[in-house]
Structure formats: structure tokens, C-alpha cells
Short mmCIF file of C-alpha atoms and ligand atoms in Angstrom, two decimals:
data_model
loop_
_atom_site.label_atom_id
_atom_site.label_comp_id
_atom_site.label_asym_id
_atom_site.label_seq_id
_atom_site.Cartn_x
_atom_site.Cartn_y
_atom_site.Cartn_z
CA MET L 95 13.00 -1.47 -8.62
CA SER L 96 13.71 -4.29 -6.18
CA ASN L 97 11.34 -4.70 -3.26
CA SER L 98 12.17 -6.77 -0.21
CA LEU L 99 8.72 -8.38 0.07
CA LEU L 100 8.82 -9.58 -3.55
CA ASP L 101 12.56 -10.18 -3.74
CA SER L 102 13.33 -13.85 -4.52
CA LYS L 103 9.66 -14.81 -4.04
CA ARG L 104 8.61 -17.67 -6.32
CA ILE L 105 5.42 -16.72 -8.05
CA VAL L 106 3.71 -19.13 -10.40
CA LEU L 107 1.62 -17.12 -12.85
CA GLY L 108 -1.03 -19.18 -14.64
CA VAL L 109 -2.42 -17.47 -17.73
CA SER L 110 -5.63 -18.70 -19.35
CA GLY L 111 -7.13 -17.65 -22.68
CA SER L 112 -8.55 -14.15 -22.61
CA ILE L 113 -7.77 -10.92 -24.41
CA ALA L 114 -6.54 -9.70 -20.99
CA CYS L 115 -3.48 -12.02 -21.39
CA TYR L 116 -1.42 -9.08 -22.60
CA LYS L 117 -1.82 -7.42 -19.20
CA SER L 118 -0.24 -10.47 -17.56
CA ALA L 119 2.90 -9.99 -19.64
CA ASP L 120 3.24 -6.54 -18.07
CA LEU L 121 2.52 -8.00 -14.64
CA ALA L 122 5.17 -10.72 -15.12
CA SER L 123 7.64 -8.05 -16.20
CA LYS L 124 6.97 -5.74 -13.21
CA LEU L 125 7.12 -8.63 -10.73
CA THR L 126 10.44 -9.72 -12.23
CA GLN L 127 11.79 -6.17 -11.99
CA ALA L 128 10.78 -6.17 -8.32
CA GLY L 129 12.97 -9.24 -7.79
CA ALA L 130 10.37 -12.04 -7.93
CA LEU L 131 11.08 -15.33 -9.71
CA VAL L 132 8.09 -15.69 -11.99
CA ASP L 133 7.29 -19.08 -13.52
CA VAL L 134 4.62 -18.72 -16.15
CA ILE L 135 2.19 -21.42 -17.20
CA LEU L 136 0.19 -20.76 -20.37
CA THR L 137 -2.91 -22.75 -21.23
CA GLU L 138 -3.44 -23.76 -24.84
CA ALA L 139 -6.07 -21.05 -25.27
CA ALA L 140 -3.75 -18.40 -23.78
CA GLN L 141 -1.25 -19.21 -26.51
CA GLN L 142 -3.80 -18.04 -29.06
CA PHE L 143 -3.37 -14.54 -27.58
CA VAL L 144 0.27 -14.46 -26.43
CA THR L 145 3.32 -16.64 -27.00
CA PRO L 146 5.60 -18.39 -24.50
CA LEU L 147 8.44 -16.28 -25.91
CA THR L 148 6.74 -13.08 -24.68
CA PHE L 149 6.81 -14.31 -21.09
CA GLN L 150 10.22 -15.94 -21.40
CA ALA L 151 11.61 -12.61 -22.59
CA VAL L 152 10.19 -10.61 -19.66
CA THR L 153 10.88 -13.18 -16.90
CA GLY L 154 14.10 -14.69 -18.23
CA ARG L 155 12.74 -18.10 -17.19
CA THR L 156 11.33 -21.20 -18.82
CA VAL L 157 7.64 -20.91 -19.66
CA TYR L 158 5.43 -23.94 -19.17
CA SER L 159 2.83 -24.54 -21.80
CA ASP L 160 2.42 -28.25 -22.16
CA LEU L 161 1.77 -30.98 -19.62
CA TRP L 162 4.03 -33.78 -20.69
CA ASN L 163 6.97 -32.79 -22.83
CA ARG L 164 9.30 -31.08 -20.37
CA ASP L 165 11.37 -32.44 -17.46
CA GLY L 166 9.00 -35.28 -16.82
CA HIS L 167 5.44 -35.36 -15.62
CA VAL L 168 6.20 -34.37 -12.02
CA GLN L 169 7.27 -30.84 -12.93
CA HIS L 170 3.90 -29.53 -11.76
CA VAL L 171 4.50 -30.98 -8.28
CA LYS L 172 7.86 -29.20 -8.07
CA LEU L 173 6.34 -25.89 -9.19
CA GLY L 174 3.28 -26.24 -6.96
CA GLU L 175 5.30 -27.13 -3.87
CA SER L 176 8.06 -24.56 -4.22
CA ALA L 177 5.84 -21.58 -5.03
CA ASP L 178 5.21 -18.78 -2.51
CA LEU L 179 2.09 -17.81 -4.45
CA LEU L 180 0.05 -19.16 -7.35
CA LEU L 181 -1.76 -16.47 -9.29
CA VAL L 182 -4.14 -17.30 -12.12
CA SER L 183 -4.50 -14.15 -14.19
CA PRO L 184 -6.52 -13.78 -16.26
CA ALA L 185 -8.75 -16.62 -15.05
CA THR L 186 -11.39 -17.41 -17.66
CA ALA L 187 -14.83 -18.79 -16.78
CA HIS L 188 -13.65 -22.18 -18.06
CA THR L 189 -10.48 -22.21 -15.95
CA LEU L 190 -12.41 -21.03 -12.87
CA ALA L 191 -14.83 -23.92 -13.35
CA LYS L 192 -11.97 -26.39 -13.66
CA LEU L 193 -10.24 -25.02 -10.55
CA ALA L 194 -13.50 -25.12 -8.58
CA GLN L 195 -14.22 -28.72 -9.61
CA GLY L 196 -10.64 -29.97 -9.26
CA PHE L 197 -10.12 -30.81 -12.93
CA ALA L 198 -6.56 -31.77 -13.86
CA ASP L 199 -6.39 -31.63 -17.64
CA ASN L 200 -3.58 -29.18 -18.29
CA PHE L 201 -0.36 -27.97 -16.69
CA LEU L 202 -2.08 -25.09 -14.92
CA THR L 203 -4.84 -27.13 -13.30
CA VAL L 204 -2.53 -29.94 -12.15
CA THR L 205 -0.14 -27.37 -10.67
CA ALA L 206 -3.07 -25.74 -8.85
CA LEU L 207 -3.94 -29.10 -7.29
CA ALA L 208 -0.32 -29.61 -6.23
CA ALA L 209 0.06 -26.07 -4.85
CA ARG L 210 0.64 -25.72 -1.09
CA CYS L 211 0.90 -21.92 -1.21
CA PRO L 212 -1.79 -19.19 -1.22
CA VAL L 213 -3.80 -19.23 -4.45
CA VAL L 214 -5.10 -16.03 -6.02
CA VAL L 215 -7.38 -15.87 -9.05
CA ALA L 216 -8.19 -12.81 -11.15
CA PRO L 217 -11.28 -13.49 -13.27
CA ALA L 218 -11.60 -11.60 -16.55
CA MET L 219 -14.42 -12.18 -19.01
CA ASP L 220 -16.69 -10.33 -21.39
CA GLY L 221 -20.40 -10.14 -22.07
CA GLY L 222 -21.69 -10.22 -18.51
CA MET L 223 -20.36 -13.77 -18.07
CA PHE L 224 -18.94 -12.91 -14.63
CA ALA L 225 -22.46 -12.29 -13.30
CA HIS L 226 -23.74 -15.69 -14.50
CA PRO L 227 -24.82 -17.87 -11.55
CA ALA L 228 -22.56 -20.71 -12.72
CA VAL L 229 -19.50 -18.46 -12.59
CA GLN L 230 -20.58 -16.90 -9.31
CA GLU L 231 -21.04 -20.33 -7.73
CA ASN L 232 -17.55 -21.37 -8.83
CA VAL L 233 -16.11 -18.14 -7.43
CA ALA L 234 -17.95 -18.70 -4.13
CA LEU L 235 -16.67 -22.28 -3.95
CA LEU L 236 -13.09 -21.16 -4.54
CA ARG L 237 -13.43 -18.41 -1.92
CA ALA L 238 -14.84 -20.87 0.61
CA ARG L 239 -11.73 -22.97 0.02
CA GLY L 240 -9.46 -20.04 0.91
CA VAL L 241 -8.66 -18.88 -2.60
CA VAL L 242 -8.30 -15.09 -2.86
CA VAL L 243 -10.47 -13.75 -5.68
CA ILE L 244 -9.55 -10.39 -7.20
CA GLU L 245 -12.82 -8.89 -8.36
CA PRO L 246 -12.81 -7.75 -11.99
CA LYS L 247 -13.32 -4.07 -12.68
CA GLU L 248 -16.27 -2.33 -14.31
CA GLY L 249 -15.59 -0.72 -17.66
CA ARG L 250 -15.45 -1.11 -21.40
CA MET L 251 -14.58 -4.63 -22.52
CA ALA L 252 -13.15 -5.99 -25.78
CA SER L 253 -16.63 -6.56 -27.24
CA GLY L 254 -17.49 -2.89 -26.73
CA LEU L 255 -19.92 -3.78 -23.94
CA VAL L 256 -19.61 -1.94 -20.65
CA GLY L 257 -19.78 -4.12 -17.55
CA LYS L 258 -17.86 -5.97 -14.86
CA GLY L 259 -15.17 -8.18 -16.31
CA ARG L 260 -11.96 -6.20 -16.86
CA LEU L 261 -8.70 -7.41 -15.36
CA PRO L 262 -7.35 -4.75 -12.94
CA GLU L 263 -4.25 -2.83 -14.00
CA THR L 264 -0.79 -4.04 -13.02
CA ALA L 265 -0.31 -1.67 -10.03
CA GLU L 266 -3.52 -2.93 -8.42
CA MET L 267 -2.64 -6.56 -9.17
CA ILE L 268 0.74 -6.09 -7.46
CA GLY L 269 -1.08 -4.48 -4.51
CA HIS L 270 -3.20 -7.64 -4.11
CA ILE L 271 -0.13 -9.87 -4.42
CA ARG L 272 1.76 -7.86 -1.77
CA ARG L 273 -1.17 -8.08 0.61
CA VAL L 274 -1.39 -11.86 0.27
CA LEU L 275 2.39 -12.38 0.56
CA GLY L 276 2.57 -10.13 3.61
CA ARG L 277 -0.44 -11.43 5.48
CA ASN L 278 1.52 -13.59 7.95
CA GLY L 279 4.19 -10.94 8.49
CA VAL L 280 5.50 -9.67 11.84
CA LEU L 281 2.71 -7.12 12.15
CA ALA L 282 -0.11 -9.58 11.36
CA GLY L 283 -3.09 -8.80 13.59
CA LYS L 284 -1.79 -5.31 14.43
CA HIS L 285 -3.74 -2.15 13.60
CA VAL L 286 -1.59 0.70 12.38
CA LEU L 287 -2.80 4.28 11.96
CA ILE L 288 -0.66 6.51 9.76
CA SER L 289 -1.13 10.18 8.92
CA ALA L 290 0.45 11.63 5.78
CA GLY L 291 0.56 14.74 3.64
CA PRO L 292 -0.21 18.38 4.35
CA THR L 293 -3.09 20.08 6.07
CA GLN L 294 -4.76 23.04 4.35
CA GLU L 295 -6.17 25.82 6.50
CA PRO L 296 -8.74 27.95 4.64
CA ILE L 297 -8.30 31.71 4.46
CA ASP L 298 -11.40 32.06 2.29
CA PRO L 299 -13.21 29.64 -0.09
CA VAL L 300 -10.35 29.75 -2.63
CA ARG L 301 -7.16 30.21 -0.58
CA PHE L 302 -5.46 28.30 2.18
CA ILE L 303 -2.29 28.06 4.29
CA SER L 304 -0.43 24.79 3.74
CA ASN L 305 3.06 23.27 3.39
CA HIS L 306 5.12 21.26 0.88
CA SER L 307 4.33 17.73 2.08
CA SER L 308 3.54 15.37 -0.82
CA GLY L 309 2.49 12.44 1.35
CA LYS L 310 5.17 10.21 -0.23
CA GLN L 311 6.85 9.25 3.05
CA GLY L 312 3.58 8.49 4.84
CA VAL L 313 2.18 6.50 1.90
CA ALA L 314 5.42 4.48 1.76
CA LEU L 315 5.02 3.75 5.48
CA ALA L 316 1.47 2.52 4.84
CA GLN L 317 2.69 0.14 2.10
CA ALA L 318 5.53 -1.12 4.32
CA ALA L 319 3.02 -1.83 7.13
CA VAL L 320 0.72 -3.72 4.72
CA ASP L 321 3.73 -5.73 3.51
CA MET L 322 4.33 -6.74 7.14
CA GLY L 323 0.75 -7.98 7.53
CA ALA L 324 -0.79 -5.01 9.39
CA GLU L 325 -4.33 -3.66 9.03
CA VAL L 326 -3.61 -0.11 8.00
CA THR L 327 -5.67 3.06 8.22
CA LEU L 328 -4.10 5.94 6.33
CA ILE L 329 -5.37 9.47 6.95
CA THR L 330 -4.11 11.92 4.37
CA GLY L 331 -4.45 15.51 3.42
CA ARG L 332 -4.98 16.27 -0.26
CA ILE L 333 -2.20 14.37 -2.03
CA HIS L 334 -1.57 12.93 -5.49
CA GLU L 335 0.20 9.73 -4.43
CA PRO L 336 -1.66 6.48 -5.22
CA ILE L 337 -3.06 4.93 -2.05
CA PRO L 338 -1.61 1.44 -1.43
CA PHE L 339 -4.01 -1.39 -2.07
CA GLY L 340 -5.67 -2.85 1.00
CA VAL L 341 -5.36 0.30 3.07
CA ASN L 342 -8.38 1.94 4.67
CA HIS L 343 -8.07 5.53 3.40
CA VAL L 344 -9.57 8.58 5.07
CA GLN L 345 -9.11 12.00 3.49
CA ILE L 346 -9.03 15.22 5.49
CA GLN L 347 -8.21 18.83 4.72
CA THR L 348 -7.53 20.69 7.98
CA ALA L 349 -5.65 19.94 11.19
CA VAL L 350 -8.93 19.92 13.11
CA GLU L 351 -10.34 17.32 10.68
CA LEU L 352 -7.14 15.28 11.09
CA HIS L 353 -7.50 15.51 14.87
CA ASP L 354 -11.11 14.30 14.69
CA ALA L 355 -10.29 11.49 12.22
CA VAL L 356 -7.42 10.25 14.42
CA MET L 357 -9.46 10.38 17.63
CA ALA L 358 -12.38 8.56 15.95
CA VAL L 359 -10.33 5.40 15.37
CA ILE L 360 -7.50 5.61 17.93
CA GLN L 361 -9.16 3.10 20.23
CA GLU L 362 -8.69 0.27 17.70
CA GLN L 363 -5.00 0.98 17.05
CA ASP L 364 -1.80 -0.68 18.23
CA ILE L 365 0.55 1.76 16.50
CA LEU L 366 0.20 5.44 15.56
CA ILE L 367 2.64 7.01 13.10
CA MET L 368 2.27 10.77 12.62
CA ALA L 369 4.09 11.51 9.36
CA ALA L 370 1.66 14.27 8.35
CA ALA L 371 2.92 17.82 8.18
CA VAL L 372 0.27 19.42 10.36
CA GLY L 373 -0.30 23.18 10.29
CA ASP L 374 0.34 24.58 13.75
CA PHE L 375 -1.91 27.60 13.10
CA ARG L 376 -5.07 28.38 11.13
CA PRO L 377 -6.88 31.60 10.20
CA LYS L 378 -9.13 32.43 13.14
CA ASN L 379 -12.08 33.63 11.06
CA PRO L 380 -11.89 32.33 7.49
CA ALA L 381 -13.89 34.57 5.13
CA THR L 382 -17.08 33.03 3.81
CA GLN L 383 -16.67 34.80 0.44
CA LYS L 384 -13.54 35.29 -1.67
CA ILE L 385 -11.49 38.20 -0.32
CA LYS L 386 -11.39 40.81 -3.10
CA LYS L 387 -8.19 42.62 -3.99
CA GLU L 388 -10.27 45.73 -4.72
CA MET L 389 -10.92 46.12 -0.97
CA ASP L 390 -9.20 48.92 0.94
CA GLY L 391 -5.64 48.03 1.97
CA VAL L 392 -4.11 44.60 2.51
CA PRO L 393 -6.02 42.18 4.72
CA THR L 394 -4.52 41.05 8.02
CA ILE L 395 -5.11 37.39 8.76
CA GLU L 396 -5.38 36.62 12.45
CA LEU L 397 -4.21 33.13 13.30
CA THR L 398 -5.19 30.76 16.07
CA ARG L 399 -3.43 27.62 17.29
CA ASN L 400 -4.43 24.21 15.95
CA PRO L 401 -4.78 21.28 18.36
CA ASP L 402 -1.59 19.26 18.76
CA ILE L 403 -2.88 15.84 17.71
CA THR L 404 0.01 13.86 19.12
CA VAL L 405 -0.36 15.55 22.51
CA ALA L 406 -4.13 14.88 22.42
CA VAL L 407 -3.49 11.19 21.74
CA ARG L 408 -0.96 11.09 24.54
CA ALA L 409 -3.59 12.50 26.94
CA TRP L 410 -6.17 9.97 25.69
CA LYS L 411 -3.62 7.18 26.17
CA ALA L 412 -2.93 8.21 29.77
CA VAL L 413 -6.63 8.31 30.69
CA ASN L 414 -7.39 5.00 28.98
CA HIS L 415 -4.18 3.22 30.02
CA ALA L 416 -3.90 2.18 26.38
CA GLU L 417 -1.06 0.10 24.95
CA LEU L 418 -0.45 2.33 21.98
CA PHE L 419 3.00 2.60 20.38
CA MET L 420 3.47 6.19 19.24
CA VAL L 421 5.83 7.34 16.50
CA GLY L 422 6.21 10.98 15.56
CA PHE L 423 8.21 12.83 12.96
CA ALA L 424 10.22 16.00 13.47
CA ALA L 425 10.74 18.10 10.37
CA GLU L 426 13.77 20.22 11.17
CA THR L 427 16.05 22.62 9.34
CA GLN L 428 18.53 23.15 12.20
CA ASN L 429 19.48 21.80 15.66
CA TRP L 430 17.74 18.63 14.57
CA LEU L 431 19.04 16.43 17.37
CA GLU L 432 18.09 18.80 20.21
CA ASN L 433 14.73 19.58 18.61
CA GLY L 434 14.05 15.89 18.00
CA GLN L 435 14.90 14.95 21.61
CA SER L 436 12.68 17.72 22.92
CA LYS L 437 9.69 16.67 20.72
CA LEU L 438 10.19 13.01 21.73
CA ALA L 439 9.77 13.94 25.39
CA ARG L 440 7.18 16.73 25.01
CA LYS L 441 4.85 14.64 22.81
CA GLY L 442 5.26 11.45 24.87
CA LEU L 443 6.46 9.41 21.88
CA ASP L 444 8.08 5.99 21.87
CA LEU L 445 10.07 6.86 18.76
CA ILE L 446 10.67 9.97 16.69
CA ALA L 447 11.91 10.12 13.11
CA VAL L 448 13.98 13.26 12.77
CA ASN L 449 13.86 14.50 9.20
CA ASP L 450 16.22 17.15 7.87
CA VAL L 451 13.95 19.10 5.54
CA GLY L 452 16.55 21.68 4.55
CA GLY L 453 18.00 19.83 1.53
CA THR L 454 16.68 18.71 -1.84
CA GLN L 455 17.23 14.95 -1.43
CA THR L 456 15.47 14.66 1.92
CA GLY L 457 12.21 15.82 3.44
CA PHE L 458 9.36 17.37 1.48
CA ARG L 459 8.50 16.05 -2.02
CA SER L 460 11.80 14.26 -2.69
CA ALA L 461 11.87 10.62 -3.82
CA THR L 462 14.59 9.89 -1.25
CA ASN L 463 14.97 10.54 2.45
CA ALA L 464 17.36 10.13 5.37
CA ILE L 465 16.14 9.82 8.94
CA THR L 466 17.55 9.63 12.45
CA LEU L 467 15.38 7.59 14.78
CA LEU L 468 15.50 8.67 18.41
CA GLY L 469 13.96 6.75 21.29
CA LYS L 470 14.05 6.37 25.04
CA ASP L 471 17.29 5.31 26.77
CA ASP L 472 19.44 7.20 24.23
CA LEU L 473 18.31 5.05 21.32
CA MET L 474 19.66 6.57 18.11
CA ILE L 475 19.53 4.85 14.70
CA GLU L 476 20.69 6.44 11.47
CA ILE L 477 18.72 5.49 8.35
CA PRO L 478 20.95 6.73 5.51
CA LEU L 479 19.85 8.38 2.26
CA GLN L 480 17.75 5.98 0.17
CA SER L 481 14.30 5.77 -1.41
CA LYS L 482 11.36 6.74 0.78
CA GLU L 483 10.10 3.16 0.36
CA ALA L 484 13.34 1.74 1.81
CA VAL L 485 13.30 4.34 4.64
CA ALA L 486 9.71 3.35 5.42
CA GLU L 487 10.65 -0.30 5.56
CA ALA L 488 13.54 0.43 7.94
CA ILE L 489 11.26 2.47 10.23
CA MET L 490 8.55 -0.23 10.26
CA LYS L 491 11.15 -2.93 11.03
CA GLN L 492 12.38 -0.90 14.01
CA VAL L 493 8.80 -0.40 15.23
CA ALA L 494 8.10 -4.14 14.92
CA LYS L 495 11.32 -4.93 16.77
CA MET L 496 10.47 -2.58 19.64
CA LEU L 497 6.93 -4.00 19.86
CA THR L 498 8.05 -7.60 20.11
CA VAL L 499 10.80 -7.21 22.77
O1 PMT N 167 5.18 14.11 2.57
P1 PMT N 167 6.59 14.14 2.01
O2 PMT N 167 6.74 15.12 0.89
O3 PMT N 167 7.07 12.75 1.66
O4 PMT N 167 7.56 14.67 3.17
C1 PMT N 167 7.71 13.93 4.35
C2 PMT N 167 7.70 14.84 5.61
C3 PMT N 167 8.90 15.78 5.56
C4 PMT N 167 6.41 15.64 5.68
C5 PMT N 167 7.77 13.89 6.86
O5 PMT N 167 8.90 13.07 6.78
C6 PMT N 167 7.79 14.66 8.16
O6 PMT N 167 8.82 15.10 8.65
N1 PMT N 167 6.58 14.83 8.78
C7 PMT N 167 6.37 15.63 10.00
C8 PMT N 167 6.20 17.07 9.65
C9 PMT N 167 5.87 17.91 10.87
O7 PMT N 167 4.80 18.42 10.96
O8 PMT N 167 6.80 17.97 11.76
P2 PMT N 167 6.72 18.85 13.15
O9 PMT N 167 8.09 18.81 13.65
O10 PMT N 167 6.08 20.16 12.87
O11 PMT N 167 5.74 18.04 14.07
C10 PMT N 167 6.19 17.06 15.00
C11 PMT N 167 5.19 15.90 15.10
O12 PMT N 167 3.98 16.34 15.72
C12 PMT N 167 4.83 15.27 13.78
O13 PMT N 167 4.74 13.89 13.96
C13 PMT N 167 3.47 15.90 13.49
O14 PMT N 167 2.69 15.04 12.67
C14 PMT N 167 2.88 16.09 14.87
N2 PMT N 167 1.97 17.24 15.00
C15 PMT N 167 2.34 18.49 14.59
C16 PMT N 167 1.48 19.55 14.74
C17 PMT N 167 0.21 19.34 15.32
N3 PMT N 167 -0.65 20.32 15.45
N4 PMT N 167 -0.13 18.11 15.71
C18 PMT N 167 0.72 17.07 15.59
O15 PMT N 167 0.39 15.94 15.98
#
């Protein structure tokens, strides 16, 4: 699926000789599917594990494997200068050493010297080699020079040993790449707090009152904010969506916990986006033991009101004269425009995303959504039915626009 951050980005993927090379074929494929133009450079050792044809097939582009026999010896300069990102993955101990010392003995290392773009390396090696002081010194040297180092993961390696040296899986690698590509985006330097997912209000230790929110829309907003360079804190209820890489994740269960988590960090934020579906009520006296069906009659559950978090933030903002841009959501099944306008005013929001949750293609759990953004001075923007990722991007662009005018 195409992604606007990766679309048409030129990524040079250097692959050095490790068993983890096969993972880079998947990475090259996924980046290409997301719209990136991936130029692969294979070292001689990498070609012992994978062939140029593998990468050519998944990227649809020429693969570079030899220093001198292509379009002349300045090809590396062209690649290095035109790239938006150079990623070396997997980076073996040998290639790390060469990059750290400025060696220029193969196509990958000369391209790295010619690169004017951000450089990212993903070390992968077996047998505890990553912990060796020589490797660690090379990694430290590269880091000091501004190279982004993706730490290898702990786990079982090809030798059967368990330790730190595994190349992260593709989804995590793409998360790192997105963070680096987005770091000078329009929201660079901004702190964004996003809430997502449902709250669960305990009735007893095994039951709760909740709603259908999956967290998809809020998680997509967090990824869109990262792509635009923001520092993102994402507070979620219990959800199954993967948390975007580079996001500071806080998990809560109840509305009161969400309130406390929001208020604990609100001071550092520039933007608050409340996409969570917060329970308005909770059982007043949750039972400490499981309520038994053998008891006499049917239990009556007395409810009490939960704090309105958005209203609490608004009050905090007024007292502290804070410059906080506040975005709320309105989940509506009818009279959406009137209800949205009323929540915009009542909750003191700068923008509200009105979400029709009555259908199957929009609102809770769906992969797609459609939103109407309402703001002050009769601002009204329709975001038509599309993926929740694309909706999130459109919302974040509008927020960025309103912040910068
Ligand atoms: O998670 P998904 O499955 O992807 O679905 C997305 C969504 C439908 C949950 C999302 O798009 C959405 O509409 N979220 C808001 C749901 C909601 O609680 O709406 P509301 O109209 O009840 O609340 C209005 C606003 O006040 C919301 O921003 C809400 O977060 C906030 N609120 C509500 C209650 C409360 N006690 N405190 C609050 O701050």
C-alpha cells in the first residue's frame, strides 16, 4: 500500500554478507510496495547468501554488485547524492568497521562516502560479536558522526546461540526508516499527545463496561504525527494494534487512568488529540470478588460519571495560559453536525473530527473512515471515505496548517 512519506523516496539499501540478508529482500519488497524507489547494493559476501536477481525482482530496479563494470566509476556518486536515505542492512562487523574507518573498497563503502543523506545501519551478527569492544567502538564512532544505528534484537541466532545480534523484523525496520525520513517534517520539535482505543470500567474482577474502539484511528494518527517529525506520546486502552515505532506508549484501562495519564504529561505538549472512546460512566462500587450468578436476583449496577478529560484539559489550559492546540473527536450516529458543533464549543476545542459511527465502513473497528472536521469561524472540511491511515494524514496536515498560520 502506497504511503505518502515513502512515496517516490530514493532509498539506497546496502546489503552485506550475513544470513539476515534474506530479511532485506522482504524489506526491499515492502518499501517498493509503499512507493519507495529502492536501489540495492550487494557486497560480494552478500551474494553468497542472496542473488542480485532476488532484489531486482522485488524492486524492479538495477541492482549494484560490482564497483567498476556498470555505467562508469562515478555511479556511486550519483547514487550517494540522489538518495534520501542510505540504509545498510544487515551491516556485518566487517562492513561496520569499514564504514567507521572510511574504507572505500567496494560499491557500498564508496557510496557511503559519497552519501549526503541520512545514513542508517542495522548491525546483525552471531556469536556475541556485537558485544565485542571493537564492534562497539565502531558503532560509537558511527553514532558520533550522526549515523543512526538500529540496535539488533535479542534472540536465537543462526548458530543456535541466544544473544543480541538478530536483525529486527521488516515492520520495525520500516518504523525506523519512517522516523528518520520524517524527522525534519512540519511538526519537527512539536510534542503531540494522542489518546486511542476504548476504556474499560470494571464491574468486578472479571467483567467490565467498554465500547467497540479498536484504536486503529488513534494509532494511525500517531504514525502520521511521527512521519511529520513530531515527538509523540500515545495513550491507549487495551488494544491489539501494533504501536508505531518511535512513539512513547502509555497503556491505561479506565477513564480515570486516562485522565491521570493525560494530566501527567499535558504540560510538555503542543497538540492534544483525543481519539479515544472514553466511557462517560463507570460502576460506582465495583465488586472486589466475582459476582456470582447463584446470588438472589439480578444485580443492579449503579453508575457514576467519569471525568471529562477534554474539559479538564481546557480548565488546565485556561489557568496556565498554555498554548495547547486541542483536537477532539465526536462519535455520532445522528445529528452529527449539530452534535459536533456543540461539542466543539462545550469542550473548548480548536478542531473536532466528527465521525459517523453508524455504518460499517466508518467509525469503530473498520479499516476505513470518513470524517468532517469542524473548527472556529465556520471551518468545515470533508475528509472522504479512505483508509484510516490516509484520514489520519489529512487530519494531521490540517492541524499543522492551523498551527503554522
Ligand atoms: O478506535 P477505532 O476502532 O479506530 O474507532 C475510531 C473512533 C470511532 C473511536 C474515533 O474515530 C472516535 O470517534 N473517537 C471518539 C469517541 C468518543 O468518545 O466520542 P464522544 O463523542 O463520546 O466524545 C467526544 C470527545 O470527548 C472525544 O474526543 C473524547 O475522547 C472526549 N471525551 C469523552 C468522554 C470523556 N469522559 N472525556 C473525554 O475527553
